[in-house]
Short mmCIF file of C-alpha atoms and ligand atoms in Angstrom, two decimals:
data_model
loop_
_atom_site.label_atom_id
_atom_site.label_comp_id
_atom_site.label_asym_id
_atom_site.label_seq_id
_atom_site.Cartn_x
_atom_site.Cartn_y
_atom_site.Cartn_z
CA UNK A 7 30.08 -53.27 -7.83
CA UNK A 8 26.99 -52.18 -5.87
CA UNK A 9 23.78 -53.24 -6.14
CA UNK A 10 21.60 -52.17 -8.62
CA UNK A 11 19.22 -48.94 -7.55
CA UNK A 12 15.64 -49.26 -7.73
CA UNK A 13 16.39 -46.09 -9.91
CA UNK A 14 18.29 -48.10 -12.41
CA UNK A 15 16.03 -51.22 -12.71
CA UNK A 16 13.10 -48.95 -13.41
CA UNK A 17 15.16 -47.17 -16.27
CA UNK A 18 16.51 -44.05 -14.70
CA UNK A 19 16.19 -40.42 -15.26
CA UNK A 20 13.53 -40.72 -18.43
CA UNK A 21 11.38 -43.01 -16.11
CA UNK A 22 10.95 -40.52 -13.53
CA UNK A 23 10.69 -38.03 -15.96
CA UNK A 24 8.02 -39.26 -18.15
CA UNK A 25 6.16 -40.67 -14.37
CA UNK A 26 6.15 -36.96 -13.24
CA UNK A 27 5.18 -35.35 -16.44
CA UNK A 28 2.19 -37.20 -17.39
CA UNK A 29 1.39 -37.03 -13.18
CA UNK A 30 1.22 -33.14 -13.82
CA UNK A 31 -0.99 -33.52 -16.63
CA UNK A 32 -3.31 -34.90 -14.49
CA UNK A 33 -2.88 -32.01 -12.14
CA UNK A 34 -3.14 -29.54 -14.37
CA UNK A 35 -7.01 -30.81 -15.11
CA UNK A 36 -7.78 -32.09 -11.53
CA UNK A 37 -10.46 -29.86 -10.06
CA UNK A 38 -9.18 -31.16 -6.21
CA UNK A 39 -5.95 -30.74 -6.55
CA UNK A 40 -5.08 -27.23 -9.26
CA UNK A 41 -6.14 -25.36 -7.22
CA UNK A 42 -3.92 -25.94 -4.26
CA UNK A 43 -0.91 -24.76 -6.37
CA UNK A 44 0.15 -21.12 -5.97
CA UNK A 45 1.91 -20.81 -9.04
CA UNK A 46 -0.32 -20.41 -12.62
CA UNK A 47 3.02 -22.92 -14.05
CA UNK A 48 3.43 -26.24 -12.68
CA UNK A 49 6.78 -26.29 -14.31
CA UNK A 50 8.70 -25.81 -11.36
CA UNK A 51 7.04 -27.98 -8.93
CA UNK A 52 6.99 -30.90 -11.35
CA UNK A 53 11.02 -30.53 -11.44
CA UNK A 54 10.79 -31.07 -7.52
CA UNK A 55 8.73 -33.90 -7.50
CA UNK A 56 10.92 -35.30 -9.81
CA UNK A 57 14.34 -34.80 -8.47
CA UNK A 58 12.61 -35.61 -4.71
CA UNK A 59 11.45 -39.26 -6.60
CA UNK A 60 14.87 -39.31 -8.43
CA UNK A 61 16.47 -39.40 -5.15
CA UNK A 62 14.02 -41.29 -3.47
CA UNK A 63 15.07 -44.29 -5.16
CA UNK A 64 18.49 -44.22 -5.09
CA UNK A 65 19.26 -42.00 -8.20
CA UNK A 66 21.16 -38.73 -8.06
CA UNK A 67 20.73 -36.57 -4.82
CA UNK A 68 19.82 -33.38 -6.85
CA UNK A 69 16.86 -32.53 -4.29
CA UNK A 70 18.57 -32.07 -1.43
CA UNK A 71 21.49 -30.20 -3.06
CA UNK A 72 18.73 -27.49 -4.36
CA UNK A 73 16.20 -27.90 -1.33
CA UNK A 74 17.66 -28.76 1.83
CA UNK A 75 16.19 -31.66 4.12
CA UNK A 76 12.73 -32.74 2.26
CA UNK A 77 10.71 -32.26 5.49
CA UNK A 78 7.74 -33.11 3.06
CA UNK A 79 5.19 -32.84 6.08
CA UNK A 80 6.52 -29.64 6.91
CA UNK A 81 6.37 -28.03 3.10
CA UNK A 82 2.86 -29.48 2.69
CA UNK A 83 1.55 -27.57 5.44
CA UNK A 84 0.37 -24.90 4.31
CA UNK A 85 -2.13 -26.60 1.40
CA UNK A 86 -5.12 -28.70 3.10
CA UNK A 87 -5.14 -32.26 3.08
CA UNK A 88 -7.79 -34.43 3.61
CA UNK A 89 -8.99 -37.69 2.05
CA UNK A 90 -10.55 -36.03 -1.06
CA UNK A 91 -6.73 -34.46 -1.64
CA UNK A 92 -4.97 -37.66 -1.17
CA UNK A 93 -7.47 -39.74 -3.36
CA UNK A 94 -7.17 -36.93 -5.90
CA UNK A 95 -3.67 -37.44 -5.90
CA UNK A 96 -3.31 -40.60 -6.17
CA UNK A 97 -5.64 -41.17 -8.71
CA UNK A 98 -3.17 -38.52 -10.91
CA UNK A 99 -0.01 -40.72 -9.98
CA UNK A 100 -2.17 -43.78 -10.67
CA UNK A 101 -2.38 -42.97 -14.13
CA UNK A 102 1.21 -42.09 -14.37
CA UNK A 103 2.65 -45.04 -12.49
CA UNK A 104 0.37 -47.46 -14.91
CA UNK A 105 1.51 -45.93 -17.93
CA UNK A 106 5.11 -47.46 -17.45
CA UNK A 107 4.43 -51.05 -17.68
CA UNK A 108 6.80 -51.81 -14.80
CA UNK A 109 7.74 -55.43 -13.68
CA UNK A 110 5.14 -56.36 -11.24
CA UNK A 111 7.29 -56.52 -8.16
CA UNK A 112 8.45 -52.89 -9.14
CA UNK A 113 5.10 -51.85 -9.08
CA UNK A 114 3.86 -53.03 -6.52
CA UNK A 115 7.26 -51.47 -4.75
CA UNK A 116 6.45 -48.05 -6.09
CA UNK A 117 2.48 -48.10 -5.41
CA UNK A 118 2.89 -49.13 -2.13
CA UNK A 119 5.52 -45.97 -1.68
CA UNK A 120 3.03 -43.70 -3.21
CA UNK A 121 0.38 -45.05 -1.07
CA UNK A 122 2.27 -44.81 2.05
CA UNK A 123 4.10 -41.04 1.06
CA UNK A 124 0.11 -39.34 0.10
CA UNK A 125 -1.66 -41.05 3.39
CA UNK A 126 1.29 -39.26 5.44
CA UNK A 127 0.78 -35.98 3.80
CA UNK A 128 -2.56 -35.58 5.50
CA UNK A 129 -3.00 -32.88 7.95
CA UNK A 130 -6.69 -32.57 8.14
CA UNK A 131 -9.65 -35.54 8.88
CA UNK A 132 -12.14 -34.54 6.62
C1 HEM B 13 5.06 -29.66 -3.29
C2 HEM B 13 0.36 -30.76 -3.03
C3 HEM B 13 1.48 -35.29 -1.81
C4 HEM B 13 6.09 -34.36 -2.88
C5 HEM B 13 3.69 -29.58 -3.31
C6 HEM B 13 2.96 -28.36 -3.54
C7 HEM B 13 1.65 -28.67 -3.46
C8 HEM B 13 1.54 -30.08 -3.18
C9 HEM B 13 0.46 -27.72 -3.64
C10 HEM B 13 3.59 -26.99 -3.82
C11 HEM B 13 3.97 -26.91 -5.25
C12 HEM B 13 5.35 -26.37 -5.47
O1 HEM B 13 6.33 -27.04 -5.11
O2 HEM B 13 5.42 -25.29 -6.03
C13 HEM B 13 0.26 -32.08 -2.64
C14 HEM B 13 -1.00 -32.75 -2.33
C15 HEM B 13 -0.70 -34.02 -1.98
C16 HEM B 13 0.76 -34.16 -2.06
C17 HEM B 13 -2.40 -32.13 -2.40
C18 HEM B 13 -1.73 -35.06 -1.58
C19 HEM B 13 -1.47 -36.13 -0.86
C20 HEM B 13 2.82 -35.45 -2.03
C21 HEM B 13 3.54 -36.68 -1.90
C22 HEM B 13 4.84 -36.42 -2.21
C23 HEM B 13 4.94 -35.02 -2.52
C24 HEM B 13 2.91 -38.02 -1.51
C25 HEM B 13 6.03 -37.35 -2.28
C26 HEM B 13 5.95 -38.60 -2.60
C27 HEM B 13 6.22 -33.01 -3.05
C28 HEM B 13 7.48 -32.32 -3.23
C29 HEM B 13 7.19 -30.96 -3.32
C30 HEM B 13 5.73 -30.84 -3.21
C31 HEM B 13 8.86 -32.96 -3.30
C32 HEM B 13 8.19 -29.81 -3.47
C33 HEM B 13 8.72 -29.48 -2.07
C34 HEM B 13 9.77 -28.40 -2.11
O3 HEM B 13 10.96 -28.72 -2.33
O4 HEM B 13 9.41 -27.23 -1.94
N1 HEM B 13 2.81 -30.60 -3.10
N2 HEM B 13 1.29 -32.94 -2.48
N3 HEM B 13 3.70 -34.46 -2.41
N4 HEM B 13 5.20 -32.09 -3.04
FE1 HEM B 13 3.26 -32.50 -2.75
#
């Protein structure tokens, strides 16, 4: 049998669910960051993040069947981001990553992703 997915040890689907959920609930009130989404409901984009996450970490490969290549730089082009957009979202997924009471090492696995992923989403300096 194959090794266990990150996906798996973190508790599947409902992890990534509740993660992405309670990270758009921090959206929806973020003053940096709402206004960067075209669309009055987050609904949609919150299903993207999730199945992008889902597969990500070794779960199903939903995302790419729906949405092609990620190309994540690409998609994010047309919203600025700067420093104050990356710390905004962080601080969102911060809240959301916390909430799950992971084992350390998965956390620190996870927030070092997250770090890594919002840094490379910039595409402006200030
Ligand atoms: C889409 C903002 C970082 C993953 C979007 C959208 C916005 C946005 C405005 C369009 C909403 C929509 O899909 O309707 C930002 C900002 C970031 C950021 C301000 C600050 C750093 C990230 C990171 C990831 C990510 C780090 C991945 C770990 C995605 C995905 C989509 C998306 C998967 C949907 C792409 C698609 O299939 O069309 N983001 N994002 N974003 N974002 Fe981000």
């Amino acid at each position: 049998s194959s090794p266990q997915t990150f996906y798996d040890a973190v508790g599947g689907h409902d992890t990534f669910v509740r993660i992405v959920h309670r990270f758009y609930e921090q959206v929806a009130d973020d003053p940096v960051l709402r206004p960067l989404y075209p669309e009055e409901d987050l609904g949609p984009a919150e299903v993207r993040l999730r199945m992008f996450l889902e597969q990500y970490w070794g779960g199903p490969q939903t995302y790419s069947q729906q949405r092609g290549h990620p190309r994540l730089r690409m998609r994010h082009a047309p919203f600025p981001i700067g420093p104050l957009e990356r710390d905004a979202w962080l601080r969102c997924m911060k809240v959301a990553v916390d909430e799950e009471n992971l084992e350390p090492e998965r956390h620190r696995q996870i927030w070092e992703y997250m770090e890594m992923a919002a840094m490379s989403m910039m595409n402006k300096a200030f």
